[in-house]
mmCIF file of C-alpha atoms in Angstrom:
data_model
loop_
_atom_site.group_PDB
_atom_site.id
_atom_site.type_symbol
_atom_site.label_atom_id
_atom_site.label_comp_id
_atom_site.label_asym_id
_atom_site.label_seq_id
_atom_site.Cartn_x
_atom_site.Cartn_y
_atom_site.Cartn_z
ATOM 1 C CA UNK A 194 14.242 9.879 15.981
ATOM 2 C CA UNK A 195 15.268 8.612 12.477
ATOM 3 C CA UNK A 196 16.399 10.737 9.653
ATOM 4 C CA UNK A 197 15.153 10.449 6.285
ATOM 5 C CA UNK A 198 17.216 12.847 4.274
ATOM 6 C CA UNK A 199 16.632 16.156 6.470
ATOM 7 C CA UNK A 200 13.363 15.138 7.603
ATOM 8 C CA UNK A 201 13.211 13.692 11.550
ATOM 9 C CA UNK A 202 10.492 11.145 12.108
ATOM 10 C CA UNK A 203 9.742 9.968 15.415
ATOM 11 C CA UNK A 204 7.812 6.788 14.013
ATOM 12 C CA UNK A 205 10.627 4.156 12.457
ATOM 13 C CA UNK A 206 7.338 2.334 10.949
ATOM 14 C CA UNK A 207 6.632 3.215 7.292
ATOM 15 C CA UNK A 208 3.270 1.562 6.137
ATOM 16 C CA UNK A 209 1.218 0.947 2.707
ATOM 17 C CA UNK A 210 -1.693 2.157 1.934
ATOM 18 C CA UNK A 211 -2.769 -0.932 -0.222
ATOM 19 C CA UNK A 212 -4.964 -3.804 -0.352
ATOM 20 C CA UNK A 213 -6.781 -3.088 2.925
ATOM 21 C CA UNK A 214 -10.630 -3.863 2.884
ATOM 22 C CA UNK A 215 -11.945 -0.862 2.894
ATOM 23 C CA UNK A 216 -11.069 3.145 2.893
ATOM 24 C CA UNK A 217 -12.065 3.520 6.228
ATOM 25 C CA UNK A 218 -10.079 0.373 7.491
ATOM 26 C CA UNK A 219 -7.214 1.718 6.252
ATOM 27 C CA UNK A 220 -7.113 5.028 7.817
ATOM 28 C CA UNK A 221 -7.576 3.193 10.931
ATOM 29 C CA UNK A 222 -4.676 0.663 10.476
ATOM 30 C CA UNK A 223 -2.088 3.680 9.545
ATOM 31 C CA UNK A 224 -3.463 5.677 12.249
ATOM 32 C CA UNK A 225 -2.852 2.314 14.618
ATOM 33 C CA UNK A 226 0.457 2.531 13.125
ATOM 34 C CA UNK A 227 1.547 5.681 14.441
ATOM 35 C CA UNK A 228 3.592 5.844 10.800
ATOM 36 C CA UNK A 229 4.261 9.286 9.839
ATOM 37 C CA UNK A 230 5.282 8.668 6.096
ATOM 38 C CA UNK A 231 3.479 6.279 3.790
ATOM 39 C CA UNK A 232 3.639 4.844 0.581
ATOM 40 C CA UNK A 233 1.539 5.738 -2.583
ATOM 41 C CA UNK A 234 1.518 4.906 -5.969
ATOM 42 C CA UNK A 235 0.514 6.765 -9.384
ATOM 43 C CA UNK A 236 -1.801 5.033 -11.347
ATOM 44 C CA UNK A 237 -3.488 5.664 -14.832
ATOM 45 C CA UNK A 238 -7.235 8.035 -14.481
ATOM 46 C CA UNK A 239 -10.277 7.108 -16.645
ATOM 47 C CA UNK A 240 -11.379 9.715 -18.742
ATOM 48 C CA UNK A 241 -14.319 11.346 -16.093
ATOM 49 C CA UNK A 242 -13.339 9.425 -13.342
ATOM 50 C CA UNK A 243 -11.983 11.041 -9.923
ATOM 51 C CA UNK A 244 -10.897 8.024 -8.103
ATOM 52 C CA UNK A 245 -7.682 9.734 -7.454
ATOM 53 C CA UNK A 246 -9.550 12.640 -6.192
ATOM 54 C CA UNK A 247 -11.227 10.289 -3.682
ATOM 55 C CA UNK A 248 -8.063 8.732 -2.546
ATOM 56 C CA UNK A 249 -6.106 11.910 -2.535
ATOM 57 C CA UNK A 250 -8.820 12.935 0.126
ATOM 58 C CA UNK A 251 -8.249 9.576 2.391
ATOM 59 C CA UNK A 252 -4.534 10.547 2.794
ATOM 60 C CA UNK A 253 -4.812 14.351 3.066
ATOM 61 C CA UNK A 254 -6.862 13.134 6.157
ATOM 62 C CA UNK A 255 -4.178 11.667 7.489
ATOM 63 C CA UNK A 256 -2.520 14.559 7.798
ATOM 64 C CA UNK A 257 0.695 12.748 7.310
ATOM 65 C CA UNK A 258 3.795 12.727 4.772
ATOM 66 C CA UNK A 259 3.860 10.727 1.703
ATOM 67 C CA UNK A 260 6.420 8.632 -0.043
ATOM 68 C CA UNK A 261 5.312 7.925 -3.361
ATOM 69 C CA UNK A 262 6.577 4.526 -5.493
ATOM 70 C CA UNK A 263 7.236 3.406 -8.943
ATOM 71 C CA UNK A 264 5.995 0.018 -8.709
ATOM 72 C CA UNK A 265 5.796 -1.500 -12.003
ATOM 73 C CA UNK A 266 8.387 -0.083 -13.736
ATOM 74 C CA UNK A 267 10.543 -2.014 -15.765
ATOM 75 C CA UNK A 268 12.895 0.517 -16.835
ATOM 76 C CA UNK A 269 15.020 3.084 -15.775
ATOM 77 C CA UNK A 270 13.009 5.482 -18.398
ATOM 78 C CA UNK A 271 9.714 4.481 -16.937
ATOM 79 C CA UNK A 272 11.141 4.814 -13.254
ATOM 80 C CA UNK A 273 12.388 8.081 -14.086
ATOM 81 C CA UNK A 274 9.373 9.563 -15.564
ATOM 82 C CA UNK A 275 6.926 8.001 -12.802
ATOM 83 C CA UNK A 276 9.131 9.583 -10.364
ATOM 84 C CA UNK A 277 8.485 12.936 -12.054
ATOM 85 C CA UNK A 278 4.696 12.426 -12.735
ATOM 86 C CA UNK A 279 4.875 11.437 -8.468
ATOM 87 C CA UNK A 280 6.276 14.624 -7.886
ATOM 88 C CA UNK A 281 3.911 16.721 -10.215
ATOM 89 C CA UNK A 282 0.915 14.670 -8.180
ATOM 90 C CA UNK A 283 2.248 14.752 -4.341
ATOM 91 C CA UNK A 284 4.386 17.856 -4.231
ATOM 92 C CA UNK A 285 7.073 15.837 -2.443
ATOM 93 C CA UNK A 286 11.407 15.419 -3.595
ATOM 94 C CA UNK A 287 10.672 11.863 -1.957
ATOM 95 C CA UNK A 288 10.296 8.430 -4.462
ATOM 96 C CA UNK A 289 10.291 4.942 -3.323
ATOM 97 C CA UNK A 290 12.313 3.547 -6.261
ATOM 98 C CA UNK A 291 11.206 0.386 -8.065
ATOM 99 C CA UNK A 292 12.437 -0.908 -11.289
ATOM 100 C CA UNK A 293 11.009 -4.765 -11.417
ATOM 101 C CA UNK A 294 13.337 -7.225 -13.515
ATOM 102 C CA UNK A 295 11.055 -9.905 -12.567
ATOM 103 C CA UNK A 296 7.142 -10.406 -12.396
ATOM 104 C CA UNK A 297 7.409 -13.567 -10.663
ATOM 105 C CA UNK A 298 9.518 -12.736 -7.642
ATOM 106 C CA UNK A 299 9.456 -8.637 -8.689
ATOM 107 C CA UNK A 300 13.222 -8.720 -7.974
ATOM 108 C CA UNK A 301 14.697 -5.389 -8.411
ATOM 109 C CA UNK A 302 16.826 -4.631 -11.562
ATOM 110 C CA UNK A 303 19.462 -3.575 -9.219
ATOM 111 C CA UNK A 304 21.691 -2.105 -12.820
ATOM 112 C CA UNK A 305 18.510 -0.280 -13.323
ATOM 113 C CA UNK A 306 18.076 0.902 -10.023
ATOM 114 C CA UNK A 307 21.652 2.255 -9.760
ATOM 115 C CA UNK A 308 21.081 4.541 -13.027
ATOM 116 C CA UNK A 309 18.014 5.451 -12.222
ATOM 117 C CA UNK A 310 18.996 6.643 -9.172
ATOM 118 C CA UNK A 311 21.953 8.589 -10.059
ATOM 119 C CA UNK A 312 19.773 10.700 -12.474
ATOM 120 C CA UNK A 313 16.874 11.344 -10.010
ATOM 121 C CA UNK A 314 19.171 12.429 -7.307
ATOM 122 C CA UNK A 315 20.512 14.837 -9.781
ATOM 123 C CA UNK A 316 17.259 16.279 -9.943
ATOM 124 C CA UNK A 317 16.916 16.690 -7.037
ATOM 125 C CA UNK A 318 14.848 13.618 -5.504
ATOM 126 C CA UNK A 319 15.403 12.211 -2.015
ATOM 127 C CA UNK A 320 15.534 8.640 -3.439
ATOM 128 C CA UNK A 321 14.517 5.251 -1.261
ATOM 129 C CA UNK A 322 15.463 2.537 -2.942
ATOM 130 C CA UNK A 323 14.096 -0.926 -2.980
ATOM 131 C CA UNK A 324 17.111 -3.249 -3.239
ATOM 132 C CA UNK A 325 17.984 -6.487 -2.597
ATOM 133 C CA UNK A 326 20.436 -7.354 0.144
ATOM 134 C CA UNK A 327 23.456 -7.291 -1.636
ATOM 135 C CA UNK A 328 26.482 -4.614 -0.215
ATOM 136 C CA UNK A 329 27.915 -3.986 -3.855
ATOM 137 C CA UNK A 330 24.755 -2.533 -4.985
ATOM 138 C CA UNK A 331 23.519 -0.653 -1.554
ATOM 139 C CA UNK A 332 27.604 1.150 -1.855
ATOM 140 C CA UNK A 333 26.493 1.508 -5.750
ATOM 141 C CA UNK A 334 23.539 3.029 -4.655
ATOM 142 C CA UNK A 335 25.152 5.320 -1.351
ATOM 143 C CA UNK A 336 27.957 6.160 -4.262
ATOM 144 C CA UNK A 337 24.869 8.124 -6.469
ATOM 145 C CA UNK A 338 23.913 9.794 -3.517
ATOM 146 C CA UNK A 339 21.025 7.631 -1.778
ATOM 147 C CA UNK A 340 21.159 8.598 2.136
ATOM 148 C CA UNK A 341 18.655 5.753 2.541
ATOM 149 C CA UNK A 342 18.545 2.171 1.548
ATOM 150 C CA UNK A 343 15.965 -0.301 1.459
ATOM 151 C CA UNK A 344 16.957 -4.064 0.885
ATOM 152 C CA UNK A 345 14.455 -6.754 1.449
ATOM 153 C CA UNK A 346 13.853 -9.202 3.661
ATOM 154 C CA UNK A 347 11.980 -11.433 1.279
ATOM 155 C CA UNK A 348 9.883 -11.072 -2.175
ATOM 156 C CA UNK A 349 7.320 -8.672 -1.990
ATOM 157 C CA UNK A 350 4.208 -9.788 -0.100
ATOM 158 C CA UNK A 351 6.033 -13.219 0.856
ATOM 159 C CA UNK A 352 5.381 -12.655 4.606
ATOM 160 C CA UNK A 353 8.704 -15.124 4.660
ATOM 161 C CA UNK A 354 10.116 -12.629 6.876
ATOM 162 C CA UNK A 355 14.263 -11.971 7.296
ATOM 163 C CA UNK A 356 15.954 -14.834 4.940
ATOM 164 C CA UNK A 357 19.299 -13.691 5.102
ATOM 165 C CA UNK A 358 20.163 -12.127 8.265
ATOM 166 C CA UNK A 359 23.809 -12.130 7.625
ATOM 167 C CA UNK A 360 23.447 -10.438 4.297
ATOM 168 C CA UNK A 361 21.603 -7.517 6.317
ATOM 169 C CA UNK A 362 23.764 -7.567 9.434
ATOM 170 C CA UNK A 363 26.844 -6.807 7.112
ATOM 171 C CA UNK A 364 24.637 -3.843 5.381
ATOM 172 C CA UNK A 365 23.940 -2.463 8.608
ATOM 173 C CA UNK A 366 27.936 -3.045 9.443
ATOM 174 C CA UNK A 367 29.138 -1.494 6.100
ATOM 175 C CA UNK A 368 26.795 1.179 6.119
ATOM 176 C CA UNK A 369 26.754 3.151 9.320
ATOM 177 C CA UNK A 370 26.211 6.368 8.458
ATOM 178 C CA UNK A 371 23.204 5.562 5.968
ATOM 179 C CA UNK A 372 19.278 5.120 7.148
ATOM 180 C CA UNK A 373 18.786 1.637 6.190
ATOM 181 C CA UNK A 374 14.981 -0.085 5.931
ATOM 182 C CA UNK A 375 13.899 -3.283 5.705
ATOM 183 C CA UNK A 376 11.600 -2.931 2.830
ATOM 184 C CA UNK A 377 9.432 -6.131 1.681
ATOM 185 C CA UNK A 378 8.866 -9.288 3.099
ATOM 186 C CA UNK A 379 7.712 -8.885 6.260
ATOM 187 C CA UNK A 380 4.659 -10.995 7.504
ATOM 188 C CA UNK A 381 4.742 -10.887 11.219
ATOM 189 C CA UNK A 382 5.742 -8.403 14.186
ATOM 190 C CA UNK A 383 8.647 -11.046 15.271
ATOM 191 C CA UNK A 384 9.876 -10.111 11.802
ATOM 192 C CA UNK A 385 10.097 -6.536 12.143
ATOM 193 C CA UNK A 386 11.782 -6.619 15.633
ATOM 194 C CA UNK A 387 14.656 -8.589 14.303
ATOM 195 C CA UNK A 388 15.066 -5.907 11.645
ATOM 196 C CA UNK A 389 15.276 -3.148 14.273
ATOM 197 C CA UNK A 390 17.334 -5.559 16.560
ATOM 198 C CA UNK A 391 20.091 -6.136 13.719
ATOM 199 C CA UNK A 392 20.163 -2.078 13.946
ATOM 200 C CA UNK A 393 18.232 -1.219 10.993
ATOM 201 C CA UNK A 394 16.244 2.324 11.275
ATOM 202 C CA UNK A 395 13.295 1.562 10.307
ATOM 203 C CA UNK A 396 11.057 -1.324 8.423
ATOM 204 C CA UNK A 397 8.622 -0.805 5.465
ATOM 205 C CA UNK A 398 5.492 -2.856 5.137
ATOM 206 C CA UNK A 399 1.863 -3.232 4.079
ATOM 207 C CA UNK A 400 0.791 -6.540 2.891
ATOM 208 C CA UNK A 401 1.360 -7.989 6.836
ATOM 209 C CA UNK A 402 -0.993 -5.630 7.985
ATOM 210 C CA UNK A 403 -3.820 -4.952 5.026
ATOM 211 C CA UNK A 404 -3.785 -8.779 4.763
ATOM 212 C CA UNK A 405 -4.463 -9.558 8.480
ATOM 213 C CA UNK A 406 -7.316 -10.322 9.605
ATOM 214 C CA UNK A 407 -7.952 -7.495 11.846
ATOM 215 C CA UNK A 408 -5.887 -4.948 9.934
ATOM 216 C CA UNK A 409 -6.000 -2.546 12.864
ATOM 217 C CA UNK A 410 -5.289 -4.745 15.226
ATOM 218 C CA UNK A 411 -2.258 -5.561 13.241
ATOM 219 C CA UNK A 412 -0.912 -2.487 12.493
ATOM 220 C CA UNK A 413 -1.025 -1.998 16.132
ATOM 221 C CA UNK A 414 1.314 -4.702 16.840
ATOM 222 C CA UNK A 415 3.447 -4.126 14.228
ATOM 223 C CA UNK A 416 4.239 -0.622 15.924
ATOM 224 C CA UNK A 417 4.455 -1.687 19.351
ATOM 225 C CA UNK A 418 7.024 -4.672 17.688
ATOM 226 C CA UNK A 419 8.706 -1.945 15.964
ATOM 227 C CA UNK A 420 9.559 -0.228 19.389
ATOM 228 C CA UNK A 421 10.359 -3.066 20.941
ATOM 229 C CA UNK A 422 12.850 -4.403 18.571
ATOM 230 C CA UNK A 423 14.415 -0.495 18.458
ATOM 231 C CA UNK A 424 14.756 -0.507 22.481
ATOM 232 C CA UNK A 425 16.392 -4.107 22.218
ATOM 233 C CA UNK A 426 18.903 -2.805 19.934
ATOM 234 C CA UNK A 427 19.456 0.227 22.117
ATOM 235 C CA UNK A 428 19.549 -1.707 25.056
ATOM 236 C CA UNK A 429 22.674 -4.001 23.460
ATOM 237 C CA UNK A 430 21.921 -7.020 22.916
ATOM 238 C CA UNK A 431 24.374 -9.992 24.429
ATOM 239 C CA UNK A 432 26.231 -12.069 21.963
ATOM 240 C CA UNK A 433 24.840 -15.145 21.027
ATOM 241 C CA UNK A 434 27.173 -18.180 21.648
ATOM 242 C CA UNK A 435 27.491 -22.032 21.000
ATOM 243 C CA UNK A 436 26.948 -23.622 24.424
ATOM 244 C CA UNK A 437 25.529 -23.193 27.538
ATOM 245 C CA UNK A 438 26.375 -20.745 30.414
ATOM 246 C CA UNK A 439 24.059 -20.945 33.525
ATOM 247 C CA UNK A 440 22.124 -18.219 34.486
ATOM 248 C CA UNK A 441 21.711 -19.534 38.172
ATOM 249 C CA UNK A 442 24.887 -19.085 40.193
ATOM 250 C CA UNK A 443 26.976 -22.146 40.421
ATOM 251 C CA UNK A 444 28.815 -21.262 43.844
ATOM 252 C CA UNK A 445 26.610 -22.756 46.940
ATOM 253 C CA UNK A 446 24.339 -25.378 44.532
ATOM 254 C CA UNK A 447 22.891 -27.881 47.002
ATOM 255 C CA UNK A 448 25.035 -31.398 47.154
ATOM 256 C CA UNK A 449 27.968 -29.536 44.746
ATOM 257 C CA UNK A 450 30.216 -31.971 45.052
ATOM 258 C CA UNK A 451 28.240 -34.638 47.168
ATOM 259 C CA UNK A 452 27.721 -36.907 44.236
ATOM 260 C CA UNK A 453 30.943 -39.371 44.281
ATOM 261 C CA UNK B 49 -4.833 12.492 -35.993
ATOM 262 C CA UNK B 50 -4.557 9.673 -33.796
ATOM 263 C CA UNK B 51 -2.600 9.623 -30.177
ATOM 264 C CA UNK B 52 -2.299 7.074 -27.791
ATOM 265 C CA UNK B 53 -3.899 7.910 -24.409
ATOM 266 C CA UNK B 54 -3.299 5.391 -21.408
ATOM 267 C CA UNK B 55 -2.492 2.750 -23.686
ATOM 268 C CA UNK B 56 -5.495 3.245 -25.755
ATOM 269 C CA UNK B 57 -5.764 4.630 -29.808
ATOM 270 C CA UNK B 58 -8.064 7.460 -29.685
ATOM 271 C CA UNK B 59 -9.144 9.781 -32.914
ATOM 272 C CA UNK B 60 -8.547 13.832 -31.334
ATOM 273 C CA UNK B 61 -8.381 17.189 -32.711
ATOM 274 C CA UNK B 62 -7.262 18.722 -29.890
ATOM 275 C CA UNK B 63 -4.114 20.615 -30.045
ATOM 276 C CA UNK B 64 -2.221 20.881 -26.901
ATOM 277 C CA UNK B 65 -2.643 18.504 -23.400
ATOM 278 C CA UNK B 66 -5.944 20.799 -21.892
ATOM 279 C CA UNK B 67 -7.766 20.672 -24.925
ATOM 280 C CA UNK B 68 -7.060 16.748 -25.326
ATOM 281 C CA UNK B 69 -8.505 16.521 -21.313
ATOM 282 C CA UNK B 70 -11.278 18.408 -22.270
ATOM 283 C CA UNK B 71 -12.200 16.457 -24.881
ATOM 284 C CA UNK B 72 -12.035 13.488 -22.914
ATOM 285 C CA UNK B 73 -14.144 15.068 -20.273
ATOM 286 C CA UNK B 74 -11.657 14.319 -17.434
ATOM 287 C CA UNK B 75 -12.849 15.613 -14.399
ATOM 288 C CA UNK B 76 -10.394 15.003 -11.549
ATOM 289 C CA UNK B 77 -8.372 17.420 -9.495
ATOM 290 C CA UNK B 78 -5.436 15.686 -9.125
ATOM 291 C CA UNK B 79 -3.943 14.372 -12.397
ATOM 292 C CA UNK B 80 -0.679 14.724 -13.909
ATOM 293 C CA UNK B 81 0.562 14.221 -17.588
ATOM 294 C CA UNK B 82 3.245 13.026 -19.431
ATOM 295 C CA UNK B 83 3.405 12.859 -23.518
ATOM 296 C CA UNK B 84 6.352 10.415 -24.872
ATOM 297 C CA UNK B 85 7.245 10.243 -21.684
ATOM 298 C CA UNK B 86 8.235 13.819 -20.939
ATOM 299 C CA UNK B 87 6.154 15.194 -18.081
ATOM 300 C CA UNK B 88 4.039 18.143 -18.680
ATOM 301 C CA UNK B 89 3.581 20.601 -15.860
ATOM 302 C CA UNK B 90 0.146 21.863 -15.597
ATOM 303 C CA UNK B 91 1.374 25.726 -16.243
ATOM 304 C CA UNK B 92 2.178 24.030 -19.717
ATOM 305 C CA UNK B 93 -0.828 22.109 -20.324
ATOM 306 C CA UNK B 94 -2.888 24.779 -22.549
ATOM 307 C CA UNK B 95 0.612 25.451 -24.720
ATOM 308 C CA UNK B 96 1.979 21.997 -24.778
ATOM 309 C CA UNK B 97 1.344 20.621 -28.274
ATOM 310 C CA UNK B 98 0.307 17.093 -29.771
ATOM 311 C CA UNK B 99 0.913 15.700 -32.790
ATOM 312 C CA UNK B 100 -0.123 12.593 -34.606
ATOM 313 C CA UNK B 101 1.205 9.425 -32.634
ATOM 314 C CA UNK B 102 1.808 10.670 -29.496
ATOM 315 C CA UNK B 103 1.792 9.201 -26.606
ATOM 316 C CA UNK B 104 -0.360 10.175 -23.451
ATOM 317 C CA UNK B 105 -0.110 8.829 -20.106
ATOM 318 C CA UNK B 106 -2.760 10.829 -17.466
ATOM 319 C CA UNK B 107 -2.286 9.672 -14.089
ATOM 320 C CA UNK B 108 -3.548 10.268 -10.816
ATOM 321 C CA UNK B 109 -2.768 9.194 -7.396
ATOM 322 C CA UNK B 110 -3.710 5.746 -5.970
ATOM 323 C CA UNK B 111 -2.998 3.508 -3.038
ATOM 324 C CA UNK B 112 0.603 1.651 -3.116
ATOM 325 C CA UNK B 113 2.909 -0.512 -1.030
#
């Protein structure tokens, strides 16, 4: 089980609900996911239209929780607010946090994150932060009152998969206590295994999978990846070293000693 | 007067949040509101006022990553 805030999931796969090529492929891909939270967005309504209405009905489907973002924001006022507008919409304390500095790369304002954190938590948000990898900030943000932290692994929708392993290995070291995700990045299964080998709790993607070209398919292996990567880390994983050690015993090898 | 709603200048004489959706004809069930950036709850919708140069965001939800 992993805890986010007081909530227990079973599922350690948290999964978009973007850019997939249709509705109904997309229900099937999070349903292939076995994710029991996923992310959702709020986005401006025509006047007369009910596209929210329509999507709103795709989720509540699902039957499953909800973690809605900021993306977009550029500020810790328009963070702030969305976060509010997300709660009036979804009914949920929860709020993937975004604030963007960058359009390019859409690295995180990690100042702005930090402030805008401490003032949602205050009112009473369970806050998930999208980060970058860097310990100051994740302790800034654990310091405000985040129980979860989400660095990357890469830009958003890179599929680069983990860049800086050590930068995450000493998160997961530093922060033992906290439910860390690797949020962003991601592009293959391999990718989220080595998250959940280095320890982390749980992994946060949707491009890898709404992108594939069976998104179903996909989603599928990203969960069964998921596991397996969890049960390595469970299992302990040996130390990796610099040379060679055989595997085969050495006592009794045929001619040991024959060659003069 | 004229408010801003979803980024757009619009001519109104409606006088709180409902009347200004109403106007607009907006139909869906899920929407929430914020004016200068202050969210509205819907309790407050038919006493929230507007004045000239406000600003209106309406939102609803969509997909997201």
């Amino acid at each position: 089980m992993v805890k986010f805030y007081d909530t227990e999931f079973s599922s350690r796969l948290l999964i978009g609900t973007a850019l997939y090529p249709s509705p109904a492929i997309m229900q099937q891909a999070i349903r292939a996911s076995g994710a029991q939270l996923v992310t959702v967005s709020v986005r401006r309504e025509m006047a007369g239209g009910k596209t929210g209405d329509a999507f709103w009905s795709l989720i509540h489907e699902l039957g499953i929780a909800v973690l809605p973002n900021t993306a977009g924001c550029k500020s810790v006022r328009e963070a702030v607010t969305t976060a509010k507008l997300a709660r009036e919409l979804f009914h949920t304390p929860r709020i993937k946090l975004e604030v963007i500095a960058d359009d390019e790369t859409l690295q995180p304002d990690v100042i702005g994150l930090v402030e805008a954190a401490a003032i949602l938590i205050k009112d009473g948000f369970e806050v998930y932060p999208y980060c970058t990898d860097d310990l100051g900030v994740a302790m800034k943000l654990v310091d405000a009152g985040c129980r979860v932290v989400m660095p990357w692994a890469a830009p958003i929708g890179s599929a680069r998969g983990i860049v800086n392993r050590s930068a995450l290995t000493l998160l997961r070291q530093r922060l033992p206590d906290i439910t860390l995700v690797v949020d962003a990045g991601l592009g293959a299964p391999s990718h989220a295994a080595q998250a959940l080998e280095l320890g982390y709790d749980a992994v946060l993607l949707n491009t890898a999978v709404a992108k594939a070209a069976d998104p179903v398919a996909m989603a599928n292996a990203f969960r069964l990846a998921v596991e397996a990567g969890r049960a390595g880390f469970e299992a302990g994983l040996m130390d990796a070293r610099d040379f060679a050690s055989p595997s085969t015993p050495v006592v009794g090898t045929p001619f040991w000693h024959a060659v003069s | 007067m004229l408010v801003t709603v979803n980024g757009e200048q619009r001519e109104t004489r409606a006088a709180h949040v409902e009347a200004l959706l109403d106007e607009l004809e907006y139909a869906s069930k899920h929407l929430a509101v914020a004016v200068n950036y202050d969210v509205i709850p819907r309790a407050r919708w038919a006493s929230a006022p507007l004045k000239d140069g406000d600003c209106v965001e309406i939102l609803t939800p969509r997909q997201g990553g």
